[in-house]
Short mmCIF file of C-alpha atoms and ligand atoms in Angstrom, two decimals:
data_model
loop_
_atom_site.label_atom_id
_atom_site.label_comp_id
_atom_site.label_asym_id
_atom_site.label_seq_id
_atom_site.Cartn_x
_atom_site.Cartn_y
_atom_site.Cartn_z
CA MET A 378 27.58 39.48 2.38
CA LEU A 379 30.84 38.76 0.52
CA ASN A 380 33.10 37.61 3.32
CA ASN A 381 36.44 36.37 1.93
CA LYS A 382 35.10 36.22 -1.63
CA VAL A 383 38.08 36.61 -3.96
CA SER A 384 36.99 39.25 -6.45
CA VAL A 385 38.70 40.59 -9.55
CA VAL A 386 37.48 43.91 -10.96
CA TYR A 387 38.43 45.06 -14.46
CA GLY A 388 38.27 48.81 -15.07
CA ALA A 389 38.51 49.28 -11.30
CA GLY A 390 39.78 52.85 -11.65
CA GLY A 391 36.54 53.90 -13.32
CA ALA A 392 33.37 55.27 -11.76
CA ILE A 393 31.44 51.99 -11.71
CA GLY A 394 34.44 49.70 -11.16
CA GLY A 395 35.64 51.86 -8.25
CA ALA A 396 32.22 52.05 -6.61
CA VAL A 397 31.67 48.31 -6.95
CA ALA A 398 35.17 47.55 -5.60
CA ARG A 399 34.63 49.76 -2.53
CA ALA A 400 31.20 48.22 -1.88
CA PHE A 401 32.54 44.65 -2.28
CA ALA A 402 35.38 45.46 0.14
CA ARG A 403 32.94 46.85 2.74
CA GLU A 404 31.15 43.49 2.58
CA GLY A 405 34.37 41.57 3.31
CA ALA A 406 35.56 40.62 -0.19
CA LYS A 407 39.29 40.35 -1.05
CA LEU A 408 39.82 42.63 -4.03
CA PHE A 409 42.25 42.29 -6.93
CA LEU A 410 41.83 45.52 -8.85
CA THR A 411 42.97 46.12 -12.41
CA GLY A 412 42.94 48.78 -15.08
CA HIS A 413 45.05 49.75 -18.06
CA HIS A 414 46.38 52.82 -16.20
CA ARG A 415 47.74 52.11 -12.75
CA ALA A 416 47.18 55.46 -10.98
CA PRO A 417 43.34 55.45 -10.75
CA VAL A 418 43.37 51.79 -9.67
CA GLU A 419 45.95 52.58 -6.96
CA GLU A 420 43.70 55.34 -5.66
CA VAL A 421 40.76 52.94 -5.15
CA THR A 422 43.11 50.36 -3.63
CA LYS A 423 44.47 52.90 -1.13
CA ASP A 424 40.93 53.88 -0.07
CA ILE A 425 39.97 50.27 0.52
CA VAL A 426 43.13 49.36 2.43
CA GLY A 427 42.89 52.62 4.42
CA ALA A 428 39.38 51.62 5.48
CA GLY A 429 40.67 48.25 6.70
CA GLY A 430 39.79 46.23 3.61
CA SER A 431 41.85 43.94 1.42
CA ALA A 432 42.89 45.10 -2.06
CA GLU A 433 45.80 44.85 -4.49
CA ALA A 434 46.28 46.91 -7.64
CA ALA A 435 47.64 45.77 -11.00
CA GLU A 436 48.03 47.32 -14.42
CA VAL A 437 46.26 45.00 -16.87
CA ASN A 438 44.84 45.76 -20.30
CA ALA A 439 41.44 44.06 -20.37
CA LEU A 440 41.82 43.43 -24.10
CA ASP A 441 45.13 41.59 -23.81
CA GLU A 442 44.50 37.88 -23.25
CA PRO A 443 48.00 36.83 -22.08
CA ALA A 444 48.13 39.77 -19.65
CA LEU A 445 44.68 38.90 -18.27
CA ASP A 446 45.61 35.23 -17.97
CA ASN A 447 48.88 35.98 -16.17
CA HIS A 448 47.16 38.31 -13.74
CA LEU A 449 44.37 35.85 -12.96
CA GLN A 450 46.91 33.08 -12.41
CA SER A 451 48.73 35.36 -9.95
CA VAL A 452 45.41 35.81 -8.11
CA ILE A 453 44.92 32.04 -7.94
CA ASP A 454 48.52 31.60 -6.73
CA LYS A 455 47.98 34.15 -3.94
CA ALA A 456 44.36 33.56 -2.94
CA GLY A 457 43.74 29.99 -4.08
CA ARG A 458 40.65 30.73 -6.21
CA VAL A 459 38.55 33.40 -7.88
CA ASP A 460 34.93 33.78 -6.72
CA ILE A 461 33.78 36.92 -8.53
CA SER A 462 34.85 38.45 -11.86
CA PHE A 463 33.42 41.92 -12.52
CA ASN A 464 34.07 43.61 -15.88
CA ALA A 465 33.43 47.35 -15.55
CA VAL A 466 35.59 48.39 -18.49
CA GLY A 467 34.34 51.46 -20.37
CA ILE A 468 35.59 52.69 -23.73
CA PRO A 469 35.77 56.53 -23.91
CA ASP A 470 32.46 57.71 -25.35
CA THR A 471 33.99 60.69 -27.14
CA LYS A 472 35.34 58.24 -29.72
CA ILE A 473 31.95 56.60 -30.17
CA VAL A 474 28.93 58.91 -29.87
CA GLY A 475 27.72 62.10 -31.50
CA VAL A 476 27.92 61.15 -35.19
CA PRO A 477 24.80 60.20 -37.21
CA LEU A 478 24.87 56.56 -38.37
CA VAL A 479 24.78 57.56 -42.04
CA GLU A 480 28.00 59.55 -41.58
CA LEU A 481 29.75 57.11 -39.23
CA ASP A 482 32.74 55.26 -40.64
CA VAL A 483 32.88 51.52 -40.15
CA GLU A 484 35.89 51.53 -37.80
CA GLN A 485 34.19 53.99 -35.46
CA PHE A 486 30.98 51.92 -35.59
CA SER A 487 32.78 48.63 -34.90
CA LEU A 488 35.12 49.93 -32.18
CA PRO A 489 32.73 49.66 -29.21
CA ILE A 490 31.18 46.40 -30.42
CA THR A 491 34.56 44.71 -30.77
CA ALA A 492 36.17 46.20 -27.67
CA TYR A 493 33.27 45.68 -25.22
CA ALA A 494 32.44 42.18 -26.47
CA THR A 495 36.09 41.06 -26.60
CA SER A 496 36.94 42.35 -23.15
CA TYR A 497 33.87 40.75 -21.55
CA PHE A 498 34.44 37.48 -23.44
CA LEU A 499 38.10 37.28 -22.38
CA THR A 500 37.62 38.15 -18.72
CA ALA A 501 34.58 35.86 -18.42
CA ARG A 502 36.18 32.91 -20.18
CA LEU A 503 39.42 33.09 -18.22
CA ALA A 504 37.52 33.29 -14.92
CA ALA A 505 35.14 30.49 -15.89
CA ARG A 506 38.04 28.14 -16.64
CA ARG A 507 39.23 28.60 -13.03
CA MET A 508 35.75 28.64 -11.46
CA VAL A 509 34.70 25.32 -13.03
CA ALA A 510 37.25 23.53 -10.85
CA ASN A 511 35.50 24.85 -7.70
CA LYS A 512 31.97 24.43 -9.14
CA SER A 513 31.29 27.97 -7.94
CA GLY A 514 31.66 31.57 -9.04
CA VAL A 515 29.90 34.68 -10.28
CA ILE A 516 30.71 36.52 -13.52
CA MET A 517 29.35 40.05 -13.79
CA THR A 518 29.40 43.06 -16.08
CA VAL A 519 27.66 46.37 -16.80
CA THR A 520 25.56 47.40 -19.79
CA ALA A 521 23.22 50.32 -20.42
CA LEU A 522 19.65 51.08 -21.43
CA LEU A 523 20.72 51.45 -25.07
CA SER A 524 21.01 47.66 -25.28
CA ARG A 525 17.25 47.58 -25.62
CA THR A 526 16.07 50.99 -26.75
CA GLY A 527 16.63 53.07 -29.88
CA ALA A 528 18.34 56.46 -29.63
CA PRO A 529 20.00 58.79 -32.12
CA LEU A 530 23.73 59.54 -32.30
CA VAL A 531 25.01 56.59 -30.28
CA GLY A 532 26.86 54.78 -33.08
CA GLY A 533 27.89 51.23 -32.20
CA TYR A 534 27.33 51.68 -28.45
CA GLY A 535 23.79 50.21 -28.40
CA PRO A 536 24.80 47.15 -30.45
CA ALA A 537 27.82 46.72 -28.13
CA MET A 538 25.59 46.68 -25.04
CA ALA A 539 23.12 44.28 -26.70
CA THR A 540 26.02 41.97 -27.57
CA LYS A 541 27.16 41.90 -23.94
CA GLU A 542 23.66 41.07 -22.72
CA ALA A 543 23.40 38.21 -25.24
CA LEU A 544 26.79 36.95 -24.08
CA THR A 545 25.59 37.01 -20.45
CA ARG A 546 22.70 34.70 -21.41
CA ASN A 547 24.89 32.36 -23.43
CA LEU A 548 27.68 32.16 -20.85
CA SER A 549 25.09 31.30 -18.22
CA ALA A 550 23.52 28.60 -20.39
CA GLU A 551 26.93 26.89 -20.59
CA LEU A 552 28.30 27.67 -17.13
CA ALA A 553 25.34 27.47 -14.73
CA PRO A 554 25.37 23.64 -14.84
CA HIS A 555 28.92 23.96 -13.42
CA GLY A 556 27.78 26.15 -10.50
CA ILE A 557 28.78 29.48 -12.09
CA ARG A 558 26.28 32.33 -12.26
CA VAL A 559 26.47 35.06 -14.92
CA VAL A 560 24.64 38.31 -14.18
CA GLY A 561 24.72 41.75 -15.78
CA LEU A 562 23.65 45.12 -14.40
CA ARG A 563 21.94 47.67 -16.66
CA PRO A 564 22.03 50.94 -14.69
CA GLN A 565 20.28 54.19 -15.52
CA ALA A 566 22.64 57.14 -16.03
CA MET A 567 24.46 58.22 -12.86
CA PRO A 568 25.12 61.97 -13.22
CA GLU A 569 27.95 62.03 -10.66
CA THR A 570 30.12 60.09 -13.16
CA SER A 571 32.16 62.05 -15.71
CA THR A 572 31.51 59.35 -18.32
CA ILE A 573 27.83 60.03 -18.49
CA LYS A 574 28.44 63.74 -19.06
CA GLU A 575 30.92 62.99 -21.84
CA ALA A 576 28.44 60.58 -23.42
CA PHE A 577 25.42 62.83 -23.26
CA GLU A 578 26.79 66.34 -23.71
CA PRO A 579 27.38 65.94 -27.48
CA ARG A 580 23.88 64.51 -27.88
CA ALA A 581 22.39 67.32 -25.78
CA LYS A 582 24.23 69.94 -27.83
CA ALA A 583 23.14 68.33 -31.11
CA THR A 584 19.50 68.64 -30.02
CA GLY A 585 19.88 72.22 -28.72
CA MET A 586 19.67 71.32 -25.01
CA THR A 587 21.96 72.13 -22.08
CA TRP A 588 23.46 69.31 -19.99
CA GLU A 589 21.13 70.26 -17.10
CA GLN A 590 18.06 70.09 -19.37
CA TRP A 591 19.23 66.72 -20.66
CA GLN A 592 19.55 65.35 -17.11
CA GLN A 593 16.02 66.55 -16.34
CA LEU A 594 14.77 64.84 -19.49
CA LEU A 595 16.41 61.54 -18.49
CA ALA A 596 15.09 61.84 -14.94
CA SER A 597 11.57 62.54 -16.21
CA ARG A 598 11.59 59.15 -17.96
CA THR A 599 12.14 57.25 -14.69
CA HIS A 600 9.25 56.31 -12.40
CA PRO A 601 10.66 58.18 -9.34
CA ARG A 602 11.54 61.17 -11.65
CA ARG A 603 15.19 61.17 -10.57
CA LEU A 604 18.46 59.60 -11.67
CA MET A 605 20.44 57.02 -9.78
CA THR A 606 23.53 57.20 -7.54
CA LEU A 607 26.64 55.08 -7.81
CA ALA A 608 25.98 53.85 -4.26
CA GLU A 609 22.55 52.53 -5.26
CA MET A 610 24.06 50.68 -8.22
CA ALA A 611 26.88 49.25 -6.07
CA ASP A 612 24.40 47.97 -3.46
CA VAL A 613 22.64 45.94 -6.15
CA ALA A 614 26.02 44.68 -7.41
CA VAL A 615 26.83 43.41 -3.89
CA PHE A 616 23.54 41.56 -3.62
CA MET A 617 23.88 40.02 -7.10
CA ALA A 618 27.43 38.88 -6.34
CA SER A 619 26.38 37.34 -3.01
CA ASP A 620 25.05 33.86 -2.31
CA LYS A 621 21.69 35.49 -1.51
CA ALA A 622 21.22 35.86 -5.29
CA SER A 623 21.82 32.15 -5.96
CA ALA A 624 18.74 31.99 -8.22
CA MET A 625 19.90 34.86 -10.44
CA THR A 626 21.73 33.83 -13.59
CA GLY A 627 21.52 34.34 -17.35
CA THR A 628 20.01 37.77 -16.92
CA THR A 629 20.77 41.48 -16.81
CA VAL A 630 19.24 43.35 -13.89
CA ASN A 631 17.08 46.21 -15.13
CA LEU A 632 18.26 49.15 -13.00
CA THR A 633 16.72 51.76 -15.28
CA MET A 634 14.24 52.84 -12.58
CA GLY A 635 11.25 52.23 -14.79
CA SER A 636 12.66 53.93 -17.91
CA LEU A 637 12.72 50.62 -19.71
CA ASP A 638 9.89 48.11 -19.38
CA ASP A 639 10.83 44.45 -18.92
N1 NAP B 563 28.42 56.03 -15.69
C1 NAP B 563 27.15 55.75 -15.87
O1 NAP B 563 26.24 56.46 -15.43
C2 NAP B 563 26.78 54.53 -16.66
C3 NAP B 563 25.43 54.15 -16.75
C4 NAP B 563 25.11 53.02 -17.49
C5 NAP B 563 26.11 52.28 -18.10
N2 NAP B 563 27.41 52.69 -18.02
C6 NAP B 563 28.43 51.89 -18.71
O2 NAP B 563 29.24 51.23 -17.74
C7 NAP B 563 30.57 51.08 -18.23
C8 NAP B 563 31.57 51.72 -17.23
O3 NAP B 563 31.18 53.07 -17.02
P1 NAP B 563 31.97 54.07 -16.07
O4 NAP B 563 31.11 55.27 -15.91
O5 NAP B 563 32.47 53.38 -14.87
O6 NAP B 563 33.21 54.44 -17.03
P2 NAP B 563 34.69 54.98 -16.62
O7 NAP B 563 34.62 55.79 -15.37
O8 NAP B 563 35.27 55.59 -17.84
O9 NAP B 563 35.44 53.64 -16.29
C9 NAP B 563 35.85 52.77 -17.27
C10 NAP B 563 37.16 52.18 -16.84
O10 NAP B 563 37.58 51.24 -17.83
C11 NAP B 563 38.99 51.41 -17.97
N3 NAP B 563 39.43 50.85 -19.25
C12 NAP B 563 39.18 51.28 -20.49
N4 NAP B 563 39.75 50.49 -21.40
C13 NAP B 563 40.41 49.53 -20.69
C14 NAP B 563 41.21 48.41 -21.04
N5 NAP B 563 41.45 48.11 -22.32
N6 NAP B 563 41.73 47.66 -20.06
C15 NAP B 563 41.48 47.94 -18.76
N7 NAP B 563 40.73 48.98 -18.36
C16 NAP B 563 40.21 49.75 -19.31
C17 NAP B 563 39.21 52.90 -17.88
O11 NAP B 563 40.55 53.19 -17.57
P3 NAP B 563 41.21 54.64 -17.89
O12 NAP B 563 40.25 55.68 -17.34
O13 NAP B 563 42.50 54.57 -17.18
O14 NAP B 563 41.29 54.72 -19.38
C18 NAP B 563 38.27 53.25 -16.73
O15 NAP B 563 38.92 53.09 -15.49
C19 NAP B 563 30.56 51.74 -19.61
O16 NAP B 563 30.24 50.78 -20.57
C20 NAP B 563 29.42 52.72 -19.51
O17 NAP B 563 28.91 53.09 -20.74
C21 NAP B 563 27.77 53.78 -17.30
#
């Protein structure tokens, strides 16, 4: 589905970035994988190359515009173009969640809003500038259910996710006339990822629940009464990145399994 599509993944050493990169590679994409620590990105790259795919690793801070620009230019120099830009960057939740809003200091509140929005803006804008020349490309990112639902003890995380979804709509409004699609994914929690445990354990503890009870609570809010796998999320990412999804732009795919009504 993604044969020879030149794809850059930011935060590729993470749970979602790694799963998306592996799924893109299985569908024939050429991967340029980045993260601000090299080792986890190298691990994903080795897996892909070992399975016969095409991938290169680079250490790039997704908040550093010159570093992002240099890396993307090196991709263009090697591969001739960029077809897909996927921002899967995640800011550690331990710095963000678990404190009531009335006790939260302004820096801690602003941190996720600034970091998530800036990283998505920079990676999207730099890709769009290259994609416009080819009149083709797909810009993607990940958000979460808290973009659209109220929850206690999540600090600036919900506003950060809502900001990214607004940016997806606005980028699409400007870029779709140039042949560039902009699509987000809003997955339900995937318990196999360490991030989700780190994000929810403090909230579970604060409400007197165990992590297992918390997972059951989340699952009970979905229509199939279960949580999602990384593989299920990555399959949707592949479809959305492919030409089969040519009508999808300016939207965030609701992968909350019924937890959140449209
Ligand atoms: N996991 C889930 O179930 C789930 C569900 C819904 C939404 N989400 C959201 O999806 C996003 C990604 O989640 P995830 O589970 O994949 O998180 P993750 O495993 O922590 O991955 C995030 C990646 O981003 C990298 N990163 C952080 N800051 C960076 C920077 N400045 N430059 C480059 N890379 C940077 C991290 O690198 P290092 O590890 O080297 O620091 C890590 O590889 C988050 O916003 C998360 O809240 C996750």
